Amino acid sequence: MALRKVIALCITIACLHDHVALCTEIYEDSNQPVELRVQDLLSRMTLDEKIGQMTQIERYVANFDVMKNFSIGSVLSSGGSTPNSSTTEAWQNMVDDLQAGALATRLGIPMLYGIDAIHGHNNVYGATIFPHNIGLGCTRDPDLVRRVGAATALELRATGIPYTFAPCIAVCRDPRWGRCYESFSEDTSVVRMMTDVIYGLQGNGTPGIPFVSDRSKVAACAKHYVGDGGTQRGINSNDTILSYEDLFRIHVAPYVDAIAKGVSTIMLSYSSWNGVKMHMNHRLISTLLKQELGFKGFVISDMEGIDFITDIPDANYTASVLESINAGLDMIMVPFDYEKFISTLRTLVNTGYISMQRIDDAVTRILRVKFSMGLFEHPLADRSFSPHLGSQDNRMVAREAVRKSLVLLKNGKTESRPFLPLSKNATRVLVAGTHADDVGLQCGGWTISWQGSAGSITKGTTVLDAVKAAVFTTTQVIHEASPTAEVAAKTKADFAIVVVGEQPYAEGAGDNTNLTIPDEGISTIKNVCSEVKCLVILISGRPLVVEPYLPLMEAFVAAWLPGTEGNGVTDVIFGDYDFVGSLSRTWFKSADQLPMNFGDPIYDPLFRFAFGLGMGKLPR
């Protein structure tokens, strides 16, 4: 009450002049401290306006009237959710149209538009697609990931979007998990190092305070809190069974860094910790994250995350809303039935099951982020950023990221005769494999659509394109996607480049207990490498079983999911740059060994964690 009196006094003093009608409210004055603006605006809000700020809805159900009538605080594009035309102008117009509805509300609170830009602005055709995090972890280069974050922020701003659900700072402890490629490493120290991507996305601010430095930056979201990478048997959304000490040491530690670097928001995991769903875990959300770690931004649910608190989704929605909000959730990614959520939360507050103090804490955090990122001053798209989408500068950063993420695991069948680098002046080169000429397969999941897909789904350079550009004009490049041994032999190639790997996947669809190369890829390796000296390049979101086929290969490179810039691969295999990547994950011999991580008492990998060769053959 005392604070409200101070605010009222400030307003009175500010308005004691001849132009009372021109008086700007404290929350509208960018010269006022953020916390004062937050408290001023909060004091003016009704319960319905506060609940609206806590509600995030999908663009599919959003329009001007919905934004205005329900005071909606945030909108998202889920994977593959795009306007009819995927041009920068179409994105900008869509976001601005929805923002107009938010600005038309009584208090004019702008909405926050968010999207999963997890390896570049991956929902948008023509955007630069960077290597997925598993590859970036192999670079051990925090400055590089900072620049990747900065480039991603520019491309987000090109479409008028100021908020990304990234980075994923999970510590993947079992590659059977379908989201393992979203993790930088099995090793906590590597993941902690890579949280510098937050500086790239948001800029540098006051340590520990949510901050977006300017209009070229965006609000970030560290996810998925916490233990999502440690679930039993690598099953997505499963239970993580660990002591509190081990949970903190392995999985919480990267969040300490993210908070120190000013991350604006934190998203919860679908998973559980020792049987308790994260979306209802008061100890880990309110006590640890907010009180002990001092997180000042807002906590957001995953998509329909509160619905999955019950074993049967949405079995008791009222209880799910009650448990999640009282546990410390601030914003709910509803995302479709927003009227049900709003009415349920309103009833729970009016009947005393959820306190107004808890609501005010949530809205305070949401407003703090909105004020700190300048959303009130600049709510609409800045169309001068349009040229940054897929720009040459950003693609050069991606190309650098590709070449630094490659890990050379074998180079020559004998110690004295390395196979790489390849000659650009060969007479004939055979390029084979399903993944050699396919941008979609090169990018993997979370590219244009949620699960990703094969084909020319966006602009990019395939490995085949890059090979053709790298070799001399006198070199004949022969492409066969799935050649027989006879066809491979008839090419009389000086050497072959075989590019095979996984099909795209995302989240639970990628959970896999076998982790073998698809049969077509195995056949191609056998057919080609038995007839022509070959380099095998594996495109995958994790290590796969390769030991039986290694003797056939002259050289073997893990390229992970490199994205759109295939030239980064040829930069290295033809010797313009050396290999500098080292494994961010242990490479197992058999899936029967899993989970197996560096430091385990029983540790017998095919390639140890941090292994990687240079062109000179010796491990670094």
Coordinates of C-alpha atoms in Angstrom, one line a residue:
M1 CA 0.0 0.0 0.0
A2 CA 2.9 2.4 0.8
L3 CA 4.4 1.8 -2.6
R4 CA 1.0 2.7 -4.3
K5 CA 0.9 5.9 -2.3
V6 CA 4.4 6.8 -3.5
I7 CA 3.3 6.1 -7.0
A8 CA 0.2 8.3 -6.6
L9 CA 2.3 11.1 -5.2
C10 CA 4.7 10.9 -8.1
I11 CA 1.8 11.1 -10.5
T12 CA 0.4 14.1 -8.8
I13 CA 3.7 16.0 -8.8
A14 CA 4.4 15.1 -12.4
C15 CA 1.0 16.5 -13.5
L16 CA 1.1 19.8 -11.5
H17 CA 1.6 22.0 -14.6
D18 CA -0.6 23.9 -17.1
H19 CA -0.8 20.9 -19.5
V20 CA -2.4 18.3 -17.3
A21 CA -4.0 16.6 -20.4
L22 CA -0.5 15.9 -21.7
C23 CA 0.7 14.2 -18.6
T24 CA 2.3 10.8 -19.4
E25 CA 1.6 8.0 -17.0
I26 CA 4.7 6.7 -15.2
Y27 CA 4.5 3.3 -16.9
E28 CA 4.5 5.1 -20.3
D29 CA 7.6 7.2 -19.5
S30 CA 10.8 5.4 -20.7
N31 CA 12.9 7.7 -18.5
Q32 CA 11.5 6.1 -15.4
P33 CA 13.2 3.1 -13.8
V34 CA 11.8 -0.2 -15.0
E35 CA 10.6 -1.3 -11.5
L36 CA 8.7 1.9 -11.0
R37 CA 7.0 1.5 -14.4
V38 CA 6.1 -2.1 -13.6
Q39 CA 4.5 -1.2 -10.2
D40 CA 2.7 1.7 -11.7
L41 CA 1.2 -0.3 -14.5
L42 CA 0.4 -3.3 -12.2
S43 CA -1.5 -1.0 -9.8
R44 CA -3.8 0.0 -12.7
M45 CA -4.7 -3.5 -13.9
T46 CA -7.8 -5.5 -13.3
L47 CA -7.7 -9.2 -12.6
D48 CA -8.8 -10.0 -16.1
E49 CA -6.0 -7.8 -17.5
K50 CA -3.5 -9.6 -15.3
I51 CA -4.7 -13.0 -16.4
G52 CA -4.5 -11.9 -20.0
Q53 CA -0.8 -11.1 -19.6
M54 CA -0.3 -14.6 -18.2
T55 CA -1.9 -16.2 -21.3
Q56 CA 0.1 -17.2 -24.4
I57 CA -1.9 -18.3 -27.4
E58 CA -1.1 -19.8 -30.9
R59 CA -1.2 -17.4 -33.9
Y60 CA -3.8 -19.8 -35.4
V61 CA -6.4 -18.7 -32.9
A62 CA -5.2 -15.1 -32.5
N63 CA -6.8 -12.0 -34.2
F64 CA -7.3 -8.4 -33.4
D65 CA -10.5 -8.9 -31.5
V66 CA -9.1 -11.8 -29.4
M67 CA -6.0 -9.7 -28.5
K68 CA -8.1 -6.7 -27.5
N69 CA -11.0 -8.4 -25.8
F70 CA -8.9 -10.8 -23.7
S71 CA -5.8 -8.5 -23.1
I72 CA -3.6 -11.4 -24.4
G73 CA 0.0 -11.0 -23.2
S74 CA 1.8 -13.2 -25.7
V75 CA 1.4 -15.1 -29.0
L76 CA 3.5 -17.9 -30.4
S77 CA 4.2 -19.7 -33.7
S78 CA 4.6 -23.3 -32.9
G79 CA 6.7 -25.5 -35.2
G80 CA 5.6 -24.9 -38.8
S81 CA 3.0 -22.3 -37.9
T82 CA 3.4 -19.5 -40.4
P83 CA 1.5 -16.9 -42.3
N84 CA 0.2 -17.9 -45.8
S85 CA 3.2 -16.3 -47.4
S86 CA 6.6 -16.7 -45.7
T87 CA 8.1 -13.4 -46.8
T88 CA 9.5 -11.0 -44.3
E89 CA 6.6 -8.6 -45.1
A90 CA 4.0 -11.3 -44.4
W91 CA 5.5 -12.1 -41.1
Q92 CA 5.8 -8.4 -40.2
N93 CA 2.2 -7.7 -41.2
M94 CA 0.9 -10.6 -39.2
V95 CA 2.8 -9.7 -36.0
D96 CA 1.9 -6.0 -36.3
D97 CA -1.8 -6.8 -36.9
L98 CA -1.9 -8.8 -33.7
Q99 CA 0.1 -6.2 -31.9
A100 CA -2.5 -3.6 -32.9
G101 CA -5.1 -5.6 -31.0
A102 CA -3.0 -5.6 -27.9
L103 CA -2.3 -1.9 -28.2
A104 CA -6.0 -1.2 -28.5
T105 CA -6.7 -2.4 -25.0
R106 CA -7.4 0.0 -22.2
L107 CA -3.8 0.2 -21.0
G108 CA -2.2 -0.5 -24.3
I109 CA 0.1 -3.2 -23.1
P110 CA 2.0 -4.7 -26.0
M111 CA 2.0 -8.4 -26.6
L112 CA 5.2 -10.5 -26.8
Y113 CA 5.5 -12.7 -29.9
G114 CA 7.6 -15.8 -29.5
I115 CA 8.9 -18.6 -31.8
D116 CA 11.2 -21.6 -31.7
A117 CA 14.4 -20.2 -33.5
I118 CA 16.6 -23.0 -32.2
H119 CA 19.1 -23.2 -35.1
G120 CA 18.5 -20.0 -36.8
H121 CA 15.1 -18.6 -37.7
N122 CA 14.1 -22.1 -38.7
N123 CA 10.4 -21.6 -39.4
V124 CA 11.0 -19.1 -42.2
Y125 CA 11.8 -20.0 -45.8
G126 CA 15.1 -18.5 -46.8
A127 CA 16.5 -18.0 -43.3
T128 CA 20.0 -19.0 -42.4
I129 CA 19.9 -22.4 -40.8
F130 CA 22.8 -23.0 -38.4
P131 CA 24.1 -26.4 -37.2
H132 CA 22.0 -27.8 -34.4
N133 CA 23.5 -27.5 -30.9
I134 CA 25.1 -30.9 -30.8
G135 CA 27.4 -29.6 -33.6
L136 CA 28.0 -26.3 -32.0
G137 CA 29.1 -28.0 -28.8
C138 CA 31.8 -29.7 -30.8
T139 CA 33.3 -26.3 -31.6
R140 CA 34.1 -25.4 -28.0
D141 CA 33.9 -21.9 -29.2
P142 CA 31.8 -19.5 -27.1
D143 CA 32.5 -16.5 -29.3
L144 CA 31.2 -18.4 -32.3
V145 CA 27.9 -19.3 -30.6
R146 CA 27.6 -15.7 -29.5
R147 CA 27.8 -14.6 -33.1
V148 CA 25.4 -17.4 -34.1
G149 CA 23.0 -15.9 -31.5
A150 CA 23.5 -12.4 -32.8
A151 CA 22.8 -13.4 -36.4
T152 CA 19.7 -15.3 -35.3
A153 CA 18.4 -12.3 -33.5
L154 CA 18.8 -10.1 -36.6
E155 CA 16.9 -12.6 -38.7
L156 CA 14.1 -12.8 -36.1
R157 CA 13.9 -9.0 -36.1
A158 CA 13.7 -9.1 -39.9
T159 CA 10.3 -10.7 -39.4
G160 CA 9.2 -8.5 -36.6
I161 CA 9.6 -11.2 -33.9
P162 CA 11.3 -10.1 -30.6
Y163 CA 11.4 -13.4 -28.6
T164 CA 12.8 -16.8 -29.2
F165 CA 12.3 -20.1 -27.2
A166 CA 16.0 -20.7 -27.2
P167 CA 18.6 -21.7 -26.2
C168 CA 18.1 -25.3 -25.1
I169 CA 20.6 -25.8 -22.3
A170 CA 19.7 -29.4 -21.6
V171 CA 22.5 -31.8 -20.7
C172 CA 21.7 -34.8 -22.8
R173 CA 22.9 -37.9 -20.9
D174 CA 21.4 -40.5 -23.3
P175 CA 21.5 -40.2 -27.1
R176 CA 18.4 -42.4 -27.4
W177 CA 16.5 -39.2 -26.5
G178 CA 14.9 -37.6 -29.6
R179 CA 15.9 -34.1 -28.5
C180 CA 19.6 -34.9 -28.0
Y181 CA 20.7 -32.8 -31.0
E182 CA 19.2 -29.7 -29.2
S183 CA 21.8 -30.2 -26.4
F184 CA 25.3 -28.8 -26.7
S185 CA 26.8 -31.8 -24.8
E186 CA 26.6 -34.6 -22.3
D187 CA 29.1 -32.6 -20.3
T188 CA 27.8 -29.8 -18.1
S189 CA 30.9 -27.7 -18.4
V190 CA 30.5 -27.5 -22.2
V191 CA 26.9 -26.6 -21.9
R192 CA 27.7 -23.9 -19.4
M193 CA 30.4 -22.5 -21.8
M194 CA 27.8 -22.4 -24.6
T195 CA 25.3 -20.3 -22.7
D196 CA 27.2 -17.3 -24.1
V197 CA 24.7 -17.6 -27.0
I198 CA 22.5 -15.6 -24.7
Y199 CA 24.8 -12.6 -25.1
G200 CA 24.4 -12.9 -28.8
L201 CA 20.6 -13.1 -28.7
Q202 CA 20.1 -10.4 -26.0
G203 CA 23.2 -8.3 -25.8
N204 CA 25.3 -7.6 -22.7
G205 CA 23.5 -6.1 -19.7
T206 CA 23.6 -6.0 -15.9
P207 CA 24.5 -9.4 -14.6
G208 CA 21.5 -11.3 -13.3
I209 CA 18.9 -8.9 -14.7
P210 CA 16.7 -9.6 -17.8
F211 CA 18.0 -7.4 -20.5
V212 CA 17.7 -6.8 -24.2
S213 CA 20.3 -4.3 -25.3
D214 CA 18.7 -2.8 -28.5
R215 CA 16.3 -3.4 -31.3
S216 CA 18.8 -5.7 -33.1
K217 CA 18.4 -8.2 -30.1
V218 CA 15.7 -10.4 -28.8
A219 CA 14.5 -11.9 -25.5
A220 CA 15.9 -15.4 -25.0
C221 CA 14.4 -18.4 -23.2
A222 CA 16.6 -21.0 -21.5
K223 CA 15.0 -24.4 -21.6
H224 CA 13.8 -27.0 -20.5
Y225 CA 14.0 -26.5 -16.8
V226 CA 15.2 -28.9 -15.5
G227 CA 16.6 -32.4 -16.1
D228 CA 15.0 -33.0 -19.5
G229 CA 18.2 -34.5 -20.8
G230 CA 18.5 -37.0 -18.0
T231 CA 15.3 -39.0 -18.3
Q232 CA 15.2 -42.7 -17.8
R233 CA 16.2 -44.6 -21.0
G234 CA 16.3 -41.3 -22.9
I235 CA 12.5 -41.3 -23.3
N236 CA 11.1 -37.9 -24.0
S237 CA 9.2 -36.3 -21.1
N238 CA 10.0 -39.2 -18.9
D239 CA 11.2 -39.2 -15.3
T240 CA 14.7 -38.1 -14.2
I241 CA 15.8 -40.1 -11.2
L242 CA 18.6 -38.3 -9.4
S243 CA 19.5 -36.9 -6.0
Y244 CA 19.1 -33.2 -5.6
E245 CA 22.9 -32.8 -5.5
D246 CA 23.3 -34.6 -8.8
L247 CA 20.4 -32.8 -10.4
F248 CA 22.0 -29.5 -9.4
R249 CA 25.5 -30.5 -10.4
I250 CA 24.6 -31.9 -13.9
H251 CA 21.4 -30.1 -14.9
V252 CA 20.7 -27.0 -12.9
A253 CA 24.3 -25.6 -13.2
P254 CA 23.8 -24.2 -16.8
Y255 CA 20.8 -22.2 -15.5
V256 CA 23.0 -20.5 -13.0
D257 CA 25.0 -19.2 -15.9
A258 CA 22.0 -18.3 -18.0
I259 CA 20.5 -16.3 -15.1
A260 CA 23.9 -14.5 -14.5
K261 CA 23.9 -13.6 -18.2
G262 CA 20.5 -12.0 -18.0
V263 CA 18.3 -14.5 -19.7
S264 CA 14.8 -13.1 -19.9
T265 CA 12.7 -16.2 -19.6
I266 CA 12.9 -19.9 -18.6
M267 CA 10.7 -22.6 -20.0
L268 CA 9.8 -25.7 -18.0
S269 CA 10.3 -29.3 -19.1
Y270 CA 7.5 -31.8 -19.7
S271 CA 9.6 -34.3 -17.7
S272 CA 9.5 -35.1 -14.0
W273 CA 12.0 -35.2 -11.3
N274 CA 11.8 -38.2 -9.0
G275 CA 8.1 -38.6 -10.0
V276 CA 7.0 -35.0 -9.7
K277 CA 6.1 -33.2 -12.9
M278 CA 8.2 -30.1 -13.4
H279 CA 5.1 -28.1 -14.3
M280 CA 4.0 -28.5 -10.6
N281 CA 7.3 -28.5 -8.8
H282 CA 7.2 -25.7 -6.3
R283 CA 10.5 -26.6 -4.8
L284 CA 12.4 -26.3 -8.1
I285 CA 10.5 -23.4 -9.5
S286 CA 9.7 -21.0 -6.7
T287 CA 12.2 -22.0 -4.1
L288 CA 15.3 -22.8 -6.1
L289 CA 14.9 -20.9 -9.3
K290 CA 13.2 -17.7 -8.1
Q291 CA 14.3 -17.4 -4.5
E292 CA 17.7 -19.1 -4.2
L293 CA 19.0 -18.5 -7.7
G294 CA 17.4 -15.1 -7.9
F295 CA 15.8 -15.4 -11.4
K296 CA 14.0 -12.1 -12.1
G297 CA 12.4 -12.9 -15.5
F298 CA 9.3 -15.0 -16.1
V299 CA 8.8 -18.7 -16.1
I300 CA 6.8 -20.1 -19.0
S301 CA 5.2 -23.5 -19.6
D302 CA 5.9 -25.7 -22.6
M303 CA 3.2 -26.1 -25.1
E304 CA 0.1 -27.5 -23.3
G305 CA 2.6 -28.3 -20.5
I306 CA 0.1 -28.0 -17.7
D307 CA -2.4 -30.3 -19.5
F308 CA 0.2 -33.1 -19.1
I309 CA 0.5 -32.8 -15.3
T310 CA -2.1 -35.5 -15.1
D311 CA -1.3 -39.0 -16.6
I312 CA -4.2 -38.6 -18.9
P313 CA -3.8 -35.2 -20.5
D314 CA -6.4 -32.6 -19.4
A315 CA -8.0 -35.1 -17.1
N316 CA -8.4 -32.5 -14.3
Y317 CA -7.8 -29.1 -15.9
T318 CA -8.7 -27.0 -12.9
A319 CA -6.3 -28.9 -10.7
S320 CA -3.6 -28.6 -13.3
V321 CA -4.0 -24.8 -13.5
L322 CA -4.0 -24.6 -9.7
E323 CA -0.9 -26.7 -9.2
S324 CA 1.1 -25.0 -12.0
I325 CA 0.4 -21.4 -11.0
N326 CA 0.9 -22.1 -7.3
A327 CA 4.2 -23.9 -8.2
G328 CA 5.4 -20.6 -9.7
L329 CA 4.5 -20.6 -13.4
D330 CA 4.1 -17.1 -14.7
M331 CA 3.0 -17.5 -18.3
I332 CA 1.1 -20.5 -19.7
M333 CA 1.6 -21.6 -23.3
V334 CA -2.1 -22.5 -23.5
P335 CA -2.1 -22.4 -26.7
F336 CA -5.5 -22.9 -28.2
D337 CA -8.4 -23.0 -25.7
Y338 CA -7.5 -19.7 -24.0
E339 CA -11.1 -19.0 -22.9
K340 CA -11.0 -22.1 -20.8
F341 CA -7.7 -21.2 -19.2
I342 CA -8.7 -17.6 -18.5
S343 CA -12.0 -18.6 -16.9
T344 CA -10.5 -21.4 -14.9
L345 CA -7.7 -19.1 -13.5
R346 CA -10.2 -16.3 -12.8
T347 CA -12.4 -18.7 -10.7
L348 CA -9.4 -20.0 -8.8
V349 CA -8.4 -16.5 -7.8
N350 CA -11.9 -15.3 -7.0
T351 CA -12.4 -18.4 -4.7
G352 CA -9.1 -17.9 -2.9
Y353 CA -7.3 -21.0 -4.2
I354 CA -4.7 -18.8 -5.9
S355 CA -3.7 -15.6 -4.2
M356 CA -3.5 -12.2 -5.8
Q357 CA 0.0 -12.0 -4.5
R358 CA 0.9 -15.0 -6.7
I359 CA -0.8 -13.4 -9.7
D360 CA 1.0 -10.1 -9.1
D361 CA 4.3 -11.8 -8.9
A362 CA 3.7 -13.5 -12.3
V363 CA 2.6 -10.3 -14.0
T364 CA 5.4 -8.3 -12.4
R365 CA 7.9 -10.6 -14.0
I366 CA 6.2 -10.5 -17.4
L367 CA 6.0 -6.7 -17.4
R368 CA 9.6 -6.5 -16.2
V369 CA 10.7 -8.4 -19.3
K370 CA 8.5 -6.3 -21.6
F371 CA 9.8 -3.0 -20.2
S372 CA 13.4 -4.1 -20.1
M373 CA 13.4 -5.1 -23.8
G374 CA 11.9 -1.8 -24.9
L375 CA 8.6 -3.4 -26.1
F376 CA 6.5 -0.4 -24.9
E377 CA 8.6 2.0 -26.9
H378 CA 9.0 -0.1 -30.0
P379 CA 6.1 -2.6 -30.2
L380 CA 5.9 -2.8 -34.0
A381 CA 8.3 -4.4 -36.6
D382 CA 11.2 -2.4 -37.7
R383 CA 11.2 -3.1 -41.4
S384 CA 14.8 -1.8 -41.9
F385 CA 15.9 -5.2 -40.6
S386 CA 14.3 -7.1 -43.5
P387 CA 17.6 -7.5 -45.5
H388 CA 19.1 -9.5 -42.6
L389 CA 17.0 -12.6 -43.3
G390 CA 19.3 -15.1 -45.0
S391 CA 22.0 -12.4 -45.5
Q392 CA 25.4 -13.3 -46.8
D393 CA 27.0 -12.1 -43.6
N394 CA 24.8 -14.5 -41.6
R395 CA 25.5 -17.4 -44.0
M396 CA 29.2 -16.8 -43.6
V397 CA 28.8 -17.2 -39.8
A398 CA 26.9 -20.4 -40.4
R399 CA 29.6 -21.7 -42.8
E400 CA 32.2 -21.1 -40.2
A401 CA 30.0 -22.9 -37.6
V402 CA 29.7 -25.9 -40.0
R403 CA 33.5 -26.3 -40.5
K404 CA 34.3 -25.9 -36.8
S405 CA 31.6 -28.4 -35.8
L406 CA 32.9 -31.2 -38.1
V407 CA 34.7 -34.0 -36.2
L408 CA 37.2 -36.2 -38.0
L409 CA 37.1 -39.7 -36.4
K410 CA 39.2 -41.6 -38.9
N411 CA 41.7 -40.5 -41.5
G412 CA 43.4 -43.3 -43.4
K413 CA 43.5 -47.1 -43.0
T414 CA 47.1 -46.9 -41.9
E415 CA 48.9 -44.4 -39.6
S416 CA 51.3 -43.4 -42.3
R417 CA 48.8 -42.7 -45.1
P418 CA 46.1 -40.1 -44.2
F419 CA 43.3 -40.0 -46.7
L420 CA 42.3 -36.4 -46.1
P421 CA 42.5 -33.7 -47.4
L422 CA 40.9 -34.7 -50.7
S423 CA 42.4 -33.4 -54.0
K424 CA 40.5 -30.7 -55.8
N425 CA 42.2 -31.8 -59.0
A426 CA 40.9 -35.4 -59.2
T427 CA 39.8 -36.8 -62.6
R428 CA 36.5 -38.2 -61.3
V429 CA 34.8 -37.9 -57.9
L430 CA 31.7 -40.0 -56.9
V431 CA 29.3 -38.3 -54.5
A432 CA 26.9 -40.9 -53.2
G433 CA 24.2 -41.3 -50.5
T434 CA 20.7 -40.1 -49.7
H435 CA 22.0 -37.1 -47.8
A436 CA 24.4 -35.8 -50.4
D437 CA 22.0 -33.5 -52.3
D438 CA 19.2 -32.8 -49.8
V439 CA 18.9 -29.6 -47.8
G440 CA 16.1 -30.9 -45.7
L441 CA 18.0 -33.9 -44.5
Q442 CA 21.1 -31.7 -44.0
C443 CA 19.1 -29.5 -41.6
G444 CA 17.1 -32.1 -39.7
G445 CA 14.1 -31.5 -37.4
W446 CA 12.8 -28.0 -36.5
T447 CA 13.3 -26.8 -40.0
I448 CA 10.4 -25.1 -41.8
S449 CA 8.1 -27.7 -40.1
W450 CA 8.2 -29.1 -36.6
Q451 CA 9.5 -32.6 -37.6
G452 CA 11.5 -31.4 -40.6
S453 CA 11.4 -33.2 -43.9
A454 CA 13.5 -34.2 -46.9
G455 CA 13.8 -32.1 -50.0
S456 CA 14.4 -28.6 -51.1
I457 CA 12.5 -27.2 -48.2
T458 CA 14.5 -23.9 -48.0
K459 CA 17.4 -22.1 -49.7
G460 CA 20.7 -23.7 -49.1
T461 CA 23.9 -25.4 -50.4
T462 CA 24.0 -29.2 -50.3
V463 CA 27.2 -31.2 -49.9
L464 CA 27.0 -32.1 -53.6
D465 CA 26.6 -28.4 -54.6
A466 CA 29.6 -27.6 -52.4
V467 CA 31.7 -30.4 -53.9
K468 CA 31.0 -29.2 -57.4
A469 CA 32.0 -25.6 -56.4
A470 CA 35.2 -26.8 -54.7
V471 CA 36.8 -29.0 -57.3
F472 CA 38.6 -27.9 -60.5
T473 CA 36.4 -27.3 -63.5
T474 CA 38.2 -30.3 -65.1
T475 CA 37.0 -32.7 -62.4
Q476 CA 34.0 -34.8 -63.3
V477 CA 31.6 -35.0 -60.4
I478 CA 29.3 -38.1 -60.6
H479 CA 26.2 -38.2 -58.4
E480 CA 24.5 -41.5 -57.5
A481 CA 22.1 -41.4 -54.5
S482 CA 22.0 -45.2 -53.9
P483 CA 24.5 -46.9 -56.3
T484 CA 25.1 -50.7 -56.4
A485 CA 28.6 -51.9 -56.1
E486 CA 28.7 -52.5 -59.9
V487 CA 27.6 -48.9 -60.6
A488 CA 30.2 -47.6 -58.1
A489 CA 33.0 -49.6 -59.8
K490 CA 32.0 -48.4 -63.2
T491 CA 32.5 -44.8 -62.3
K492 CA 36.3 -45.4 -62.0
A493 CA 36.3 -42.5 -59.5
D494 CA 39.5 -41.5 -57.9
F495 CA 37.6 -41.4 -54.6
A496 CA 34.1 -41.3 -53.3
I497 CA 32.3 -39.0 -50.8
V498 CA 29.4 -41.0 -49.2
V499 CA 26.9 -38.9 -47.3
V500 CA 24.3 -40.8 -45.3
G501 CA 22.4 -40.4 -42.0
E502 CA 19.2 -40.2 -40.2
Q503 CA 15.8 -38.9 -41.4
P504 CA 14.6 -35.7 -39.7
Y505 CA 12.7 -35.9 -36.4
A506 CA 11.8 -33.8 -33.4
E507 CA 11.0 -34.5 -29.8
G508 CA 9.5 -37.8 -28.9
A509 CA 9.3 -38.9 -32.5
G510 CA 13.0 -39.1 -32.5
D511 CA 13.3 -41.4 -29.4
N512 CA 15.3 -44.4 -30.7
T513 CA 16.5 -47.5 -28.9
N514 CA 18.7 -48.9 -31.7
L515 CA 20.6 -45.9 -33.1
T516 CA 21.6 -47.6 -36.3
I517 CA 22.2 -46.0 -39.7
P518 CA 19.1 -46.6 -41.8
D519 CA 19.5 -49.6 -44.1
E520 CA 19.8 -47.7 -47.3
G521 CA 22.8 -45.8 -45.8
I522 CA 24.5 -49.0 -44.8
S523 CA 24.0 -50.5 -48.2
T524 CA 25.5 -47.4 -49.8
I525 CA 28.5 -47.5 -47.5
K526 CA 29.1 -51.2 -48.3
N527 CA 28.5 -50.9 -52.1
V528 CA 30.6 -47.8 -52.6
C529 CA 33.4 -48.3 -50.1
S530 CA 34.1 -51.9 -51.3
E531 CA 34.8 -50.5 -54.8
V532 CA 36.2 -47.0 -54.4
K533 CA 38.3 -45.4 -51.7
C534 CA 35.8 -43.4 -49.7
L535 CA 35.2 -40.7 -47.2
V536 CA 31.9 -41.3 -45.2
I537 CA 30.2 -38.2 -43.9
L538 CA 27.5 -39.0 -41.3
I539 CA 24.5 -36.5 -41.1
S540 CA 22.8 -37.2 -37.7
G541 CA 21.5 -35.7 -34.5
R542 CA 23.7 -38.0 -32.4
P543 CA 26.2 -40.8 -32.6
L544 CA 25.0 -43.9 -34.4
V545 CA 26.4 -47.5 -34.6
V546 CA 29.3 -47.3 -37.1
E547 CA 31.9 -49.8 -35.7
P548 CA 31.0 -52.6 -38.2
Y549 CA 31.6 -50.4 -41.2
L550 CA 34.7 -48.5 -40.1
P551 CA 37.1 -50.9 -41.8
L552 CA 35.5 -50.2 -45.1
M553 CA 36.1 -46.5 -44.8
E554 CA 39.3 -44.6 -45.6
A555 CA 38.0 -41.6 -43.6
F556 CA 35.0 -40.9 -41.4
V557 CA 33.6 -37.5 -40.5
A558 CA 30.7 -36.7 -38.1
A559 CA 28.9 -33.7 -39.6
W560 CA 25.9 -33.7 -37.2
L561 CA 23.0 -31.6 -38.7
P562 CA 24.9 -28.8 -40.3
G563 CA 22.1 -26.7 -41.8
T564 CA 22.0 -24.8 -45.0
E565 CA 25.7 -24.1 -45.6
G566 CA 27.2 -27.2 -47.1
N567 CA 30.2 -25.3 -48.2
G568 CA 31.4 -25.5 -44.6
V569 CA 31.9 -29.2 -45.2
T570 CA 34.0 -28.9 -48.3
D571 CA 36.0 -26.1 -46.8
V572 CA 37.5 -28.7 -44.5
I573 CA 37.6 -32.0 -46.4
F574 CA 39.4 -30.4 -49.3
G575 CA 42.0 -28.8 -47.0
D576 CA 41.2 -25.1 -47.0
Y577 CA 40.8 -25.4 -43.2
D578 CA 41.8 -28.1 -40.7
F579 CA 39.4 -30.0 -38.5
V580 CA 39.1 -28.4 -35.1
G581 CA 35.9 -30.1 -33.8
S582 CA 36.0 -32.6 -30.9
L583 CA 33.2 -34.8 -29.7
S584 CA 30.6 -33.2 -27.5
R585 CA 29.3 -36.7 -26.8
T586 CA 30.7 -40.1 -26.2
W587 CA 30.5 -42.3 -29.3
F588 CA 29.3 -45.7 -28.2
K589 CA 30.0 -49.1 -29.9
S590 CA 26.5 -50.4 -29.3
A591 CA 23.2 -49.0 -28.0
D592 CA 23.4 -51.7 -25.3
Q593 CA 26.1 -49.6 -23.6
L594 CA 23.7 -46.7 -23.1
P595 CA 23.6 -44.6 -21.1
M596 CA 27.4 -44.1 -21.1
N597 CA 29.0 -40.7 -20.4
F598 CA 32.5 -39.5 -19.8
G599 CA 33.4 -40.1 -16.2
D600 CA 31.3 -43.2 -15.7
P601 CA 33.0 -46.1 -13.8
I602 CA 32.4 -48.4 -16.8
Y603 CA 33.5 -46.5 -19.9
D604 CA 34.4 -48.4 -23.1
P605 CA 33.4 -46.2 -26.1
L606 CA 34.3 -46.4 -29.7
F607 CA 35.4 -42.8 -29.6
R608 CA 35.8 -41.1 -26.2
F609 CA 34.3 -37.8 -25.3
A610 CA 36.4 -34.9 -26.7
F611 CA 38.1 -37.1 -29.3
G612 CA 38.8 -35.5 -32.7
L613 CA 41.6 -35.7 -35.2
G614 CA 43.3 -33.0 -37.2
M615 CA 44.4 -33.6 -40.7
G616 CA 47.8 -34.6 -39.3
K617 CA 46.1 -37.7 -37.8
L618 CA 47.1 -37.1 -34.2
P619 CA 44.3 -36.6 -31.7
R620 CA 44.2 -33.1 -30.3

